[in-house]
Amino acid sequence: MTRVAAAQFAVGTDVAVNLETCLRMIDDAAAAGAELLVLPEFCNHLSWYTDRSHAREMACRLEGSFLTAIAERAARHRLYLKIGVTLARADGRVTATGLLYGPDGRLLGESDKQILMGAENDHLDRGDTDSEVIETPLGRIGMYACMEGVICEVPRSLAVRGAHVLLNSLNSFAIDEASLHIPVRAAENKVWVVAANKVGPLLPQDQLPTIAATLGVPADRLHGAGESQIVAPDGTVVAKAPPSGDAVVMADIDLRRAEDKHRPDGTDLFAARRPRVYTPLLAPSRATRTTTAVRTQRVAVTLPDLDRIAESAAAGAGLIVVPECLAKPLAVTAVAAALRGTSAHAVVTVRSGDSHVGLLVDGTGVRGRQPQLHRTRRHPWLTELGSRLEVFETPWARLALVVGDDALFPETFRLAAVADADVVAVAHTPAEPWEYRLGLPERAAENRLNIVAAGLDSSGELTAAVYALSPDFTLWTPWQGPFAGVISHPEVISAPPGADHLFATVRPAQAVNRRVSRGTDLVADRPAAATAALTRESVTATTEPELP
């Protein structure tokens, strides 16, 4: 077992005071026996500058007094220490950088932030190389920071290259970091995540009221949201700090758990990845897009029952998603007959030879086919796989179908986003709690996709949820309601236990708004280096270190 810790605290504009705080928190963690400690992002100075020259003046130097003191303190306590700072590079750049120091005080690795948030784009330079996976006697360590965890590429790249534990340093006011964006990276990659966030004002105290009034939010919503946490490979939060106040949270963890990438049916989720299918992710995306999608559309999820499908269509549902049910498949001609006389489309899945195929059906018959892209052990007969994700035009939105276990792979939904889908229909069989609690909400959030998901649990009960995009998105667009403190989270409508159907409303036209902050687009600004790693056939580390 390894004792890991995350420290949360406030940082201001006085670099000397910030250093004292860092050293105090390191001492507190070491006194409690931490072997690996994560500190927040921008520990040297608030991420708020008058201009680029000010940002460079306040930035650390690798051999400067701030980082020398940090390295010495790591060596004093014989612990691994990750810290996030701004770093003045010799070539004139200023980067947001995570640094990992070893128990001897030696710098073991660096990670330049590859996607910046808001005003960071004005004063800092993006990293243009992928973050390294660092071999240590504890295990393999990967580092990322804040906004890099609001989308999937950087954590995913680190995990598929063999990291056992991911260290996330944050500087975030968003309450959905702790509830969604942090734990999902552990669950979808089956790794440990240790995340340290800030508390206290994230902007200069004397300017905070004016800035808050300009943005139209309460001043206390611009404080660090805390809730630093340690997350297990199944998405379980094993330790979490409160939302405010200095704190050190820690847990004794077994890093070897991160070597097991299997889901309950025995599928190795990393071996089942298909990097060649993901190559469309390498193409640049438009920072702005137009749409003919409607503002709102009623949708339904129902059990595999023709009467229910007909009732849903008659009730005005434009999209009806039926769970994966290959044991008793519905006849496509019967589904079309149930839809006849309406404008509704239904999504069902069928076995076609050695393929598992999602069908888009309307009153005239089959309008689109989507074969499953990934092979999993749940269907041993599944050997003929699709080679691309299709997007279908409907009268009300651009629609993608995610078939069966394709829902487990973040890359599937990323393909839908870069193809400018507005809505994704998911017909699958969930097997682990994180899939609905974390996985599908994140797929909607990080891609700005409306998702309509239908499944059956082990007892045959309907498992259904709709993840609808909210028009209240980020601080940079006007909110219809009070600012809720979230950065990117869909509205979730779930079927209650025992239900045989679910109605909800999605907002297809909201999918065009992907600007999570000024200068930051969730899709167009996905990191090129990390994305490239996801499309390479052999990226997972092949040499397994001996873990304690």
Coordinates of C-alpha atoms in Angstrom, one line a residue:
M1 CA 0.0 0.0 0.0
T2 CA 1.1 3.6 -0.8
R3 CA -0.1 6.5 1.3
V4 CA -1.1 9.3 -1.0
A5 CA -2.4 12.8 -0.1
A6 CA -3.9 15.9 -1.7
A7 CA -3.5 19.3 -0.1
Q8 CA -5.9 22.2 -0.6
F9 CA -5.3 25.8 0.4
A10 CA -5.6 29.4 -0.7
V11 CA -3.0 31.3 -2.8
G12 CA -2.7 35.1 -3.2
T13 CA -0.4 37.5 -5.0
D14 CA 2.4 37.5 -2.4
V15 CA 4.8 34.8 -3.7
A16 CA 6.7 34.6 -0.4
V17 CA 3.5 34.0 1.6
N18 CA 2.4 31.4 -1.0
L19 CA 5.7 29.6 -0.6
E20 CA 5.3 29.5 3.2
T21 CA 1.8 28.0 2.8
C22 CA 3.1 25.3 0.4
L23 CA 5.8 24.4 2.8
R24 CA 3.4 24.2 5.8
M25 CA 1.0 22.0 3.9
I26 CA 3.9 19.7 2.8
D27 CA 5.0 19.5 6.5
D28 CA 1.4 18.6 7.6
A29 CA 1.1 15.8 5.0
A30 CA 4.5 14.4 5.8
A31 CA 3.6 14.4 9.5
A32 CA 0.7 12.2 8.6
G33 CA 2.9 9.7 6.7
A34 CA 2.3 10.7 3.1
E35 CA 4.6 9.1 0.6
L36 CA 3.1 11.0 -2.4
L37 CA 1.6 14.5 -2.1
V38 CA -0.3 16.6 -4.7
L39 CA -0.5 20.4 -4.4
P40 CA -2.9 22.6 -6.4
E41 CA -2.3 24.5 -9.6
F42 CA -0.7 27.9 -9.7
C43 CA 0.8 27.6 -6.2
N44 CA 3.2 30.5 -6.8
H45 CA 0.7 33.2 -7.7
L46 CA -3.0 33.8 -8.5
S47 CA -3.8 33.1 -12.2
W48 CA -4.5 36.8 -12.7
Y49 CA -2.0 39.2 -14.4
T50 CA -2.0 42.7 -15.9
D51 CA -0.2 41.5 -19.0
R52 CA 2.2 38.8 -20.3
S53 CA 5.3 40.6 -18.8
H54 CA 3.6 40.6 -15.4
A55 CA 3.0 36.8 -15.8
R56 CA 6.6 36.2 -16.7
E57 CA 7.8 38.3 -13.7
M58 CA 5.7 36.3 -11.3
A59 CA 6.6 32.9 -12.8
C60 CA 9.0 30.4 -11.2
R61 CA 12.4 29.4 -12.6
L62 CA 13.5 25.8 -12.2
E63 CA 16.6 26.8 -10.3
G64 CA 14.9 29.7 -8.5
S65 CA 14.3 30.1 -4.8
F66 CA 10.7 29.1 -4.9
L67 CA 11.2 25.7 -6.5
T68 CA 14.5 25.1 -4.7
A69 CA 12.7 25.4 -1.4
I70 CA 9.9 23.0 -2.6
A71 CA 12.5 20.4 -3.8
E72 CA 14.4 20.7 -0.5
R73 CA 11.2 20.1 1.5
A74 CA 10.4 17.1 -0.6
A75 CA 13.9 15.7 0.1
R76 CA 13.6 16.5 3.9
H77 CA 10.5 14.4 4.2
R78 CA 11.5 11.8 1.6
L79 CA 8.3 12.0 -0.3
Y80 CA 7.1 12.4 -3.9
L81 CA 5.7 15.8 -4.5
K82 CA 3.7 17.2 -7.4
I83 CA 3.2 21.0 -7.6
G84 CA 1.6 23.2 -10.2
V85 CA 3.2 26.6 -10.9
T86 CA 3.7 29.0 -13.8
L87 CA 7.2 28.5 -15.2
A88 CA 9.3 31.0 -17.1
R89 CA 11.0 29.1 -20.0
A90 CA 14.3 30.1 -21.5
D91 CA 12.7 30.5 -24.9
G92 CA 10.5 33.3 -23.6
R93 CA 7.4 31.2 -23.0
V94 CA 5.5 31.1 -19.8
T95 CA 3.8 27.7 -19.2
A96 CA 1.4 26.3 -16.6
T97 CA 3.5 23.4 -15.5
G98 CA 3.2 20.4 -13.2
L99 CA 6.5 19.4 -11.6
L100 CA 7.1 16.0 -9.9
Y101 CA 10.0 15.9 -7.3
G102 CA 11.3 12.7 -5.9
P103 CA 12.2 11.8 -2.3
D104 CA 15.8 13.0 -3.0
G105 CA 14.5 16.4 -4.2
R106 CA 15.4 15.6 -7.8
L107 CA 13.0 16.8 -10.5
L108 CA 11.6 13.6 -12.0
G109 CA 9.2 15.1 -14.7
E110 CA 7.4 18.1 -16.1
S111 CA 3.9 18.5 -17.6
D112 CA 3.0 21.6 -19.5
K113 CA -0.7 22.3 -19.6
Q114 CA -2.0 21.6 -23.1
I115 CA -5.4 23.3 -23.0
L116 CA -5.7 26.7 -21.2
M117 CA -8.8 28.2 -19.6
G118 CA -10.2 31.7 -20.2
A119 CA -7.7 34.4 -19.3
E120 CA -4.9 31.9 -19.1
N121 CA -4.9 32.1 -22.9
D122 CA -4.0 35.8 -22.6
H123 CA -0.9 35.4 -20.4
L124 CA 0.4 31.8 -20.8
D125 CA 1.6 29.5 -23.5
R126 CA 0.0 26.1 -24.2
G127 CA 2.1 23.0 -23.9
D128 CA 2.7 21.4 -27.3
T129 CA 4.0 18.0 -26.2
D130 CA 2.2 15.2 -24.4
S131 CA 2.7 14.8 -20.7
E132 CA 5.2 12.1 -19.8
V133 CA 4.5 8.9 -17.9
I134 CA 7.1 8.7 -15.1
E135 CA 8.5 5.4 -13.8
T136 CA 9.0 5.4 -10.1
P137 CA 9.4 2.6 -7.4
L138 CA 5.8 3.4 -6.4
G139 CA 4.5 2.8 -9.9
R140 CA 3.9 4.8 -13.1
I141 CA 2.8 8.4 -12.5
G142 CA 1.0 10.8 -14.9
M143 CA 0.3 14.5 -14.3
Y144 CA -2.4 16.8 -15.6
A145 CA -4.0 20.0 -14.6
C146 CA -7.6 21.3 -14.1
M147 CA -9.0 22.1 -17.6
E148 CA -7.1 19.1 -19.0
G149 CA -9.4 17.0 -16.9
V150 CA -12.6 18.6 -18.1
I151 CA -12.1 16.8 -21.4
C152 CA -10.8 13.3 -21.9
E153 CA -7.6 13.4 -24.0
V154 CA -4.8 14.1 -21.6
P155 CA -5.8 11.7 -18.8
R156 CA -6.7 9.1 -21.4
S157 CA -3.4 9.4 -23.1
L158 CA -1.5 9.0 -19.8
A159 CA -3.6 5.9 -18.9
V160 CA -3.2 4.1 -22.2
R161 CA 0.5 4.7 -22.0
G162 CA 0.6 2.8 -18.7
A163 CA 0.1 5.3 -15.8
H164 CA -1.2 3.7 -12.6
V165 CA -2.0 7.0 -10.8
L166 CA -2.9 10.4 -12.3
L167 CA -2.1 13.6 -10.3
N168 CA -4.5 16.5 -11.0
S169 CA -3.7 20.0 -9.8
L170 CA -6.7 22.3 -10.0
N171 CA -7.5 26.0 -9.8
S172 CA -11.2 25.8 -10.1
F173 CA -14.4 27.4 -8.8
A174 CA -16.5 24.7 -10.4
I175 CA -18.4 22.3 -8.1
D176 CA -18.8 19.8 -10.9
E177 CA -15.1 19.1 -10.9
A178 CA -15.5 17.1 -7.7
S179 CA -18.8 15.5 -8.6
L180 CA -18.0 14.6 -12.2
H181 CA -14.8 15.6 -14.0
I182 CA -12.3 14.3 -11.4
P183 CA -13.8 10.9 -10.6
V184 CA -14.8 10.0 -14.2
R185 CA -11.1 10.0 -15.2
A186 CA -10.4 7.3 -12.7
A187 CA -13.4 5.1 -13.7
E188 CA -13.2 5.3 -17.5
N189 CA -9.4 4.6 -17.4
K190 CA -9.4 2.3 -14.4
V191 CA -6.6 4.2 -12.7
W192 CA -6.2 6.0 -9.4
V193 CA -6.6 9.8 -9.4
V194 CA -5.3 12.2 -6.7
A195 CA -6.7 15.7 -7.2
A196 CA -5.8 18.9 -5.3
N197 CA -8.0 22.0 -5.7
K198 CA -7.8 25.5 -4.3
V199 CA -9.9 27.2 -1.8
G200 CA -10.3 30.9 -1.2
P201 CA -10.5 33.7 -3.8
L202 CA -9.2 32.8 -7.2
L203 CA -8.9 36.4 -8.2
P204 CA -7.2 39.4 -6.4
Q205 CA -9.3 40.1 -3.3
D206 CA -9.5 43.9 -4.0
Q207 CA -10.8 43.3 -7.5
L208 CA -13.2 40.4 -6.8
P209 CA -16.4 42.4 -6.3
T210 CA -16.0 44.3 -9.5
I211 CA -15.1 41.2 -11.5
A212 CA -18.0 39.3 -10.0
A213 CA -20.4 42.1 -10.8
T214 CA -19.2 42.2 -14.4
L215 CA -19.7 38.5 -14.8
G216 CA -23.1 38.6 -13.0
V217 CA -22.2 36.0 -10.4
P218 CA -21.9 36.1 -6.6
A219 CA -18.3 36.8 -5.5
D220 CA -18.1 33.6 -3.4
R221 CA -18.7 31.6 -6.6
L222 CA -15.2 32.8 -7.7
H223 CA -13.5 31.0 -4.8
G224 CA -11.8 27.7 -5.2
A225 CA -14.4 24.9 -4.8
G226 CA -12.1 22.6 -2.7
E227 CA -13.2 19.0 -2.3
S228 CA -9.8 17.7 -3.1
Q229 CA -10.0 14.0 -3.4
I230 CA -8.6 10.5 -4.0
V231 CA -10.5 8.3 -6.4
A232 CA -10.2 4.5 -6.9
P233 CA -10.1 2.8 -10.4
D234 CA -13.8 2.1 -10.1
G235 CA -14.7 5.8 -9.6
T236 CA -15.3 5.5 -5.9
V237 CA -14.1 8.5 -4.0
V238 CA -12.1 7.1 -1.0
A239 CA -11.2 10.4 0.6
K240 CA -12.5 14.0 0.0
A241 CA -11.8 17.3 1.6
P242 CA -14.6 19.9 2.5
P243 CA -15.5 22.6 -0.1
S244 CA -13.7 25.3 1.9
G245 CA -10.8 25.6 4.3
D246 CA -7.2 24.3 4.3
A247 CA -7.1 20.5 4.3
V248 CA -5.0 17.5 3.6
V249 CA -6.8 14.3 2.6
M250 CA -5.1 11.0 2.3
A251 CA -5.6 7.3 1.7
D252 CA -3.6 4.1 1.6
I253 CA -4.0 2.8 -1.9
D254 CA -2.9 -0.3 -3.8
L255 CA -1.5 0.9 -7.1
R256 CA -1.6 -2.6 -8.6
R257 CA -5.4 -2.2 -8.9
A258 CA -4.7 0.1 -11.9
E259 CA -3.2 -2.8 -13.8
D260 CA -6.6 -4.5 -14.2
K261 CA -8.5 -3.0 -17.1
H262 CA -11.2 -5.6 -17.2
R263 CA -14.9 -5.0 -16.9
P264 CA -17.2 -7.7 -15.4
D265 CA -17.6 -9.7 -18.6
G266 CA -13.8 -10.1 -18.9
T267 CA -13.2 -7.5 -21.6
D268 CA -9.9 -5.7 -21.3
L269 CA -11.1 -2.2 -22.1
F270 CA -7.7 -1.0 -23.3
A271 CA -7.0 -4.0 -25.5
A272 CA -10.4 -3.4 -27.1
R273 CA -9.7 0.1 -28.1
R274 CA -9.4 0.8 -31.9
P275 CA -6.9 3.6 -32.5
R276 CA -7.3 3.4 -36.3
V277 CA -11.0 4.2 -36.0
Y278 CA -10.1 7.2 -33.9
T279 CA -8.0 8.9 -36.7
P280 CA -10.8 11.4 -37.5
L281 CA -10.0 13.0 -34.2
L282 CA -6.7 14.3 -35.6
A283 CA -8.5 16.6 -38.1
P284 CA -9.0 20.2 -37.0
S285 CA -12.5 21.1 -35.9
R286 CA -14.3 24.3 -36.5
A287 CA -14.2 26.7 -33.6
T288 CA -17.7 27.9 -34.6
R289 CA -20.4 25.9 -36.4
T290 CA -24.0 26.6 -37.5
T291 CA -26.9 24.3 -37.2
T292 CA -30.4 23.7 -38.5
A293 CA -31.2 21.7 -35.3
V294 CA -34.3 22.6 -33.4
R295 CA -34.2 24.3 -30.0
T296 CA -36.1 21.6 -28.2
Q297 CA -37.2 18.1 -29.1
R298 CA -39.2 15.5 -27.1
V299 CA -37.5 12.1 -26.8
A300 CA -38.4 8.8 -25.2
V301 CA -36.8 5.7 -23.9
T302 CA -39.0 2.6 -23.7
L303 CA -38.8 -1.2 -23.1
P304 CA -38.6 -3.3 -26.2
D305 CA -42.4 -3.3 -26.7
L306 CA -44.2 -2.3 -29.9
D307 CA -47.2 -0.8 -28.1
R308 CA -44.9 1.4 -26.0
I309 CA -43.0 2.5 -29.1
A310 CA -46.3 3.4 -30.9
E311 CA -47.6 5.3 -27.8
S312 CA -44.3 7.2 -27.5
A313 CA -44.5 8.3 -31.2
A314 CA -48.1 9.3 -30.8
A315 CA -47.2 11.4 -27.7
G316 CA -44.8 13.5 -29.9
A317 CA -41.4 11.9 -29.2
G318 CA -39.2 12.6 -32.2
L319 CA -36.6 10.0 -31.0
I320 CA -37.4 6.7 -29.3
V321 CA -34.5 4.7 -28.0
V322 CA -34.9 1.0 -27.2
P323 CA -32.4 -0.9 -25.0
E324 CA -30.1 -3.5 -26.5
C325 CA -32.1 -6.7 -26.4
L326 CA -30.7 -9.3 -28.7
A327 CA -32.3 -12.3 -27.0
K328 CA -35.8 -11.1 -28.1
P329 CA -35.1 -8.6 -30.9
L330 CA -38.0 -6.6 -32.3
A331 CA -38.8 -7.1 -36.0
V332 CA -37.8 -4.0 -37.9
T333 CA -40.9 -4.1 -40.1
A334 CA -43.0 -4.1 -36.9
V335 CA -41.1 -1.1 -35.5
A336 CA -41.6 0.8 -38.7
A337 CA -45.3 -0.1 -38.6
A338 CA -45.6 1.2 -35.1
L339 CA -44.1 4.5 -36.3
R340 CA -46.2 4.9 -39.4
G341 CA -48.1 8.1 -39.7
T342 CA -45.7 10.0 -37.3
S343 CA -42.4 11.8 -37.8
A344 CA -40.7 9.8 -35.1
H345 CA -37.5 7.8 -35.4
A346 CA -36.7 4.8 -33.3
V347 CA -33.3 3.3 -32.5
V348 CA -33.1 -0.5 -32.1
T349 CA -30.2 -3.0 -32.2
V350 CA -30.0 -6.3 -34.0
R351 CA -27.6 -9.1 -34.6
S352 CA -26.7 -9.3 -38.3
G353 CA -24.5 -12.2 -39.0
D354 CA -21.4 -11.6 -36.9
S355 CA -22.1 -7.9 -36.5
H356 CA -24.1 -6.0 -33.8
V357 CA -25.9 -3.2 -35.6
G358 CA -27.8 -0.2 -34.5
L359 CA -30.7 0.7 -36.8
L360 CA -32.4 4.1 -37.2
V361 CA -36.0 3.3 -38.2
D362 CA -38.9 5.6 -39.2
G363 CA -42.3 4.8 -40.6
T364 CA -40.9 3.8 -43.9
G365 CA -38.3 1.4 -42.7
V366 CA -34.5 1.5 -42.0
R367 CA -33.0 5.0 -42.5
G368 CA -29.5 4.3 -41.1
R369 CA -27.2 1.5 -39.9
Q370 CA -24.4 1.8 -37.4
P371 CA -22.3 -1.4 -36.7
Q372 CA -20.7 -1.7 -33.2
L373 CA -17.1 -0.5 -33.4
H374 CA -15.4 -2.3 -30.5
R375 CA -15.3 -6.1 -29.8
T376 CA -16.0 -7.2 -26.2
R377 CA -16.4 -10.5 -24.6
R378 CA -20.0 -10.0 -23.8
H379 CA -20.8 -11.0 -27.4
P380 CA -18.3 -13.8 -28.3
W381 CA -19.8 -14.0 -31.8
L382 CA -19.1 -10.3 -32.5
T383 CA -16.2 -10.4 -35.0
E384 CA -17.4 -8.1 -37.8
L385 CA -16.9 -4.5 -36.6
G386 CA -17.8 -1.1 -38.0
S387 CA -15.0 1.1 -39.3
R388 CA -16.4 4.5 -38.6
L389 CA -19.1 6.3 -36.7
E390 CA -21.8 7.7 -38.9
V391 CA -23.9 10.8 -38.3
F392 CA -27.4 10.9 -39.7
E393 CA -29.5 13.9 -40.7
T394 CA -33.0 14.0 -39.2
P395 CA -35.5 16.8 -39.6
W396 CA -34.6 18.1 -36.1
A397 CA -30.9 17.3 -35.5
R398 CA -27.8 15.5 -36.5
L399 CA -27.9 12.1 -34.8
A400 CA -25.3 9.5 -34.0
L401 CA -25.9 6.0 -32.8
V402 CA -23.7 4.4 -30.1
V403 CA -24.2 0.6 -30.1
G404 CA -23.7 -1.7 -27.2
D405 CA -20.3 -1.6 -25.5
D406 CA -19.1 1.3 -27.7
A407 CA -20.6 3.4 -24.9
L408 CA -17.7 2.5 -22.7
F409 CA -15.1 4.3 -24.8
P410 CA -14.7 8.1 -24.5
E411 CA -13.3 8.1 -28.1
T412 CA -16.7 7.0 -29.5
F413 CA -18.5 10.1 -28.4
R414 CA -15.5 12.3 -29.3
L415 CA -16.0 11.0 -32.9
A416 CA -19.6 12.1 -32.7
A417 CA -18.6 15.6 -31.5
V418 CA -16.0 16.2 -34.2
A419 CA -18.6 15.0 -36.8
D420 CA -20.9 17.8 -35.5
A421 CA -23.6 15.5 -34.0
D422 CA -26.2 17.3 -31.9
V423 CA -27.8 14.2 -30.3
V424 CA -26.5 10.7 -29.5
A425 CA -28.7 7.7 -29.0
V426 CA -27.2 4.9 -26.8
A427 CA -28.6 1.4 -26.9
H428 CA -26.5 -0.7 -24.6
T429 CA -26.3 -2.9 -21.5
P430 CA -24.6 -1.1 -18.5
A431 CA -22.6 -3.3 -16.2
E432 CA -21.0 -1.0 -13.7
P433 CA -22.4 1.9 -11.6
W434 CA -20.0 4.5 -13.0
E435 CA -21.4 4.2 -16.5
Y436 CA -24.6 6.1 -15.8
R437 CA -23.4 8.0 -12.7
L438 CA -20.2 9.4 -14.3
G439 CA -19.5 8.1 -17.8
L440 CA -22.6 9.2 -19.8
P441 CA -22.9 12.6 -18.0
E442 CA -19.3 13.3 -18.9
R443 CA -19.7 12.2 -22.5
A444 CA -22.5 14.8 -22.8
A445 CA -20.5 17.5 -20.9
E446 CA -17.1 17.2 -22.5
N447 CA -18.5 17.0 -26.1
R448 CA -21.6 19.2 -25.7
L449 CA -23.9 16.4 -26.9
N450 CA -27.5 15.6 -25.9
I451 CA -27.5 11.9 -25.0
V452 CA -30.5 9.6 -24.8
A453 CA -29.5 6.3 -23.2
A454 CA -31.5 3.0 -22.9
G455 CA -30.4 -0.2 -21.2
L456 CA -31.6 -3.2 -19.3
D457 CA -30.1 -4.2 -16.0
S458 CA -29.4 -7.8 -15.0
S459 CA -33.0 -8.4 -13.9
G460 CA -34.4 -7.0 -17.2
E461 CA -35.5 -3.7 -15.7
L462 CA -35.3 -0.5 -17.7
T463 CA -32.2 1.6 -17.1
A464 CA -32.7 4.9 -18.8
A465 CA -31.5 8.4 -18.7
V466 CA -31.5 11.5 -20.8
Y467 CA -28.6 14.0 -20.6
A468 CA -29.8 17.3 -21.9
L469 CA -27.6 20.2 -22.7
S470 CA -28.4 23.2 -20.5
P471 CA -28.5 26.7 -22.1
D472 CA -26.8 27.9 -18.9
F473 CA -23.2 27.1 -19.9
T474 CA -20.0 28.7 -18.5
L475 CA -19.5 32.2 -17.3
W476 CA -19.2 33.6 -20.8
T477 CA -22.8 33.3 -22.0
P478 CA -25.8 34.8 -20.3
W479 CA -27.6 32.5 -17.8
Q480 CA -31.3 32.1 -17.7
G481 CA -31.2 31.2 -14.0
P482 CA -28.8 32.0 -11.1
F483 CA -25.2 30.8 -11.6
A484 CA -25.0 27.4 -10.1
G485 CA -21.2 27.0 -9.9
V486 CA -20.9 24.4 -12.6
I487 CA -18.5 24.6 -15.5
S488 CA -20.0 21.9 -17.8
H489 CA -22.7 19.5 -16.7
P490 CA -25.8 18.3 -18.5
E491 CA -29.3 18.2 -17.0
V492 CA -29.9 14.6 -16.0
I493 CA -33.4 13.0 -16.3
S494 CA -33.5 9.4 -15.1
A495 CA -36.2 6.7 -15.1
P496 CA -37.3 5.8 -11.6
P497 CA -37.0 2.1 -10.6
G498 CA -39.6 -0.1 -12.2
A499 CA -40.5 2.4 -14.9
D500 CA -41.2 1.0 -18.4
H501 CA -40.6 4.3 -20.2
L502 CA -39.1 7.8 -19.9
F503 CA -40.0 11.0 -21.6
A504 CA -37.7 14.1 -21.6
T505 CA -36.8 17.1 -23.7
V506 CA -33.4 17.7 -25.2
R507 CA -31.9 20.8 -26.7
P508 CA -30.2 19.9 -30.0
A509 CA -29.3 23.5 -31.0
Q510 CA -27.3 23.9 -27.8
A511 CA -24.7 21.5 -29.2
V512 CA -23.2 24.3 -31.3
N513 CA -22.0 26.2 -28.1
R514 CA -18.8 24.5 -27.1
R515 CA -17.0 27.5 -25.6
V516 CA -16.4 26.5 -22.0
S517 CA -14.6 29.8 -21.5
R518 CA -13.3 32.7 -23.4
G519 CA -10.7 31.3 -25.8
T520 CA -11.4 27.7 -24.8
D521 CA -13.5 25.4 -27.0
L522 CA -14.2 21.9 -25.7
V523 CA -13.9 20.2 -29.1
A524 CA -11.9 22.5 -31.4
D525 CA -9.2 23.0 -28.7
R526 CA -8.7 19.4 -27.8
P527 CA -4.9 18.9 -27.3
A528 CA -3.2 17.7 -30.5
A529 CA -0.3 15.8 -28.8
A530 CA -2.6 13.8 -26.5
T531 CA -5.1 13.1 -29.2
A532 CA -2.3 11.8 -31.4
A533 CA -1.3 9.3 -28.7
L534 CA -4.9 7.9 -28.7
T535 CA -4.7 7.1 -32.4
R536 CA -1.4 5.2 -32.2
E537 CA -1.7 1.4 -32.3
S538 CA 0.8 0.6 -29.6
V539 CA 1.0 3.2 -26.8
T540 CA 0.4 1.1 -23.6
A541 CA 3.6 0.5 -21.6
T542 CA 4.7 -3.1 -22.1
T543 CA 7.2 -3.4 -19.2
E544 CA 5.4 -3.9 -15.9
P545 CA 7.4 -2.5 -13.0
E546 CA 7.4 -4.5 -9.8
L547 CA 4.9 -2.7 -7.5
P548 CA 5.1 -2.8 -3.7

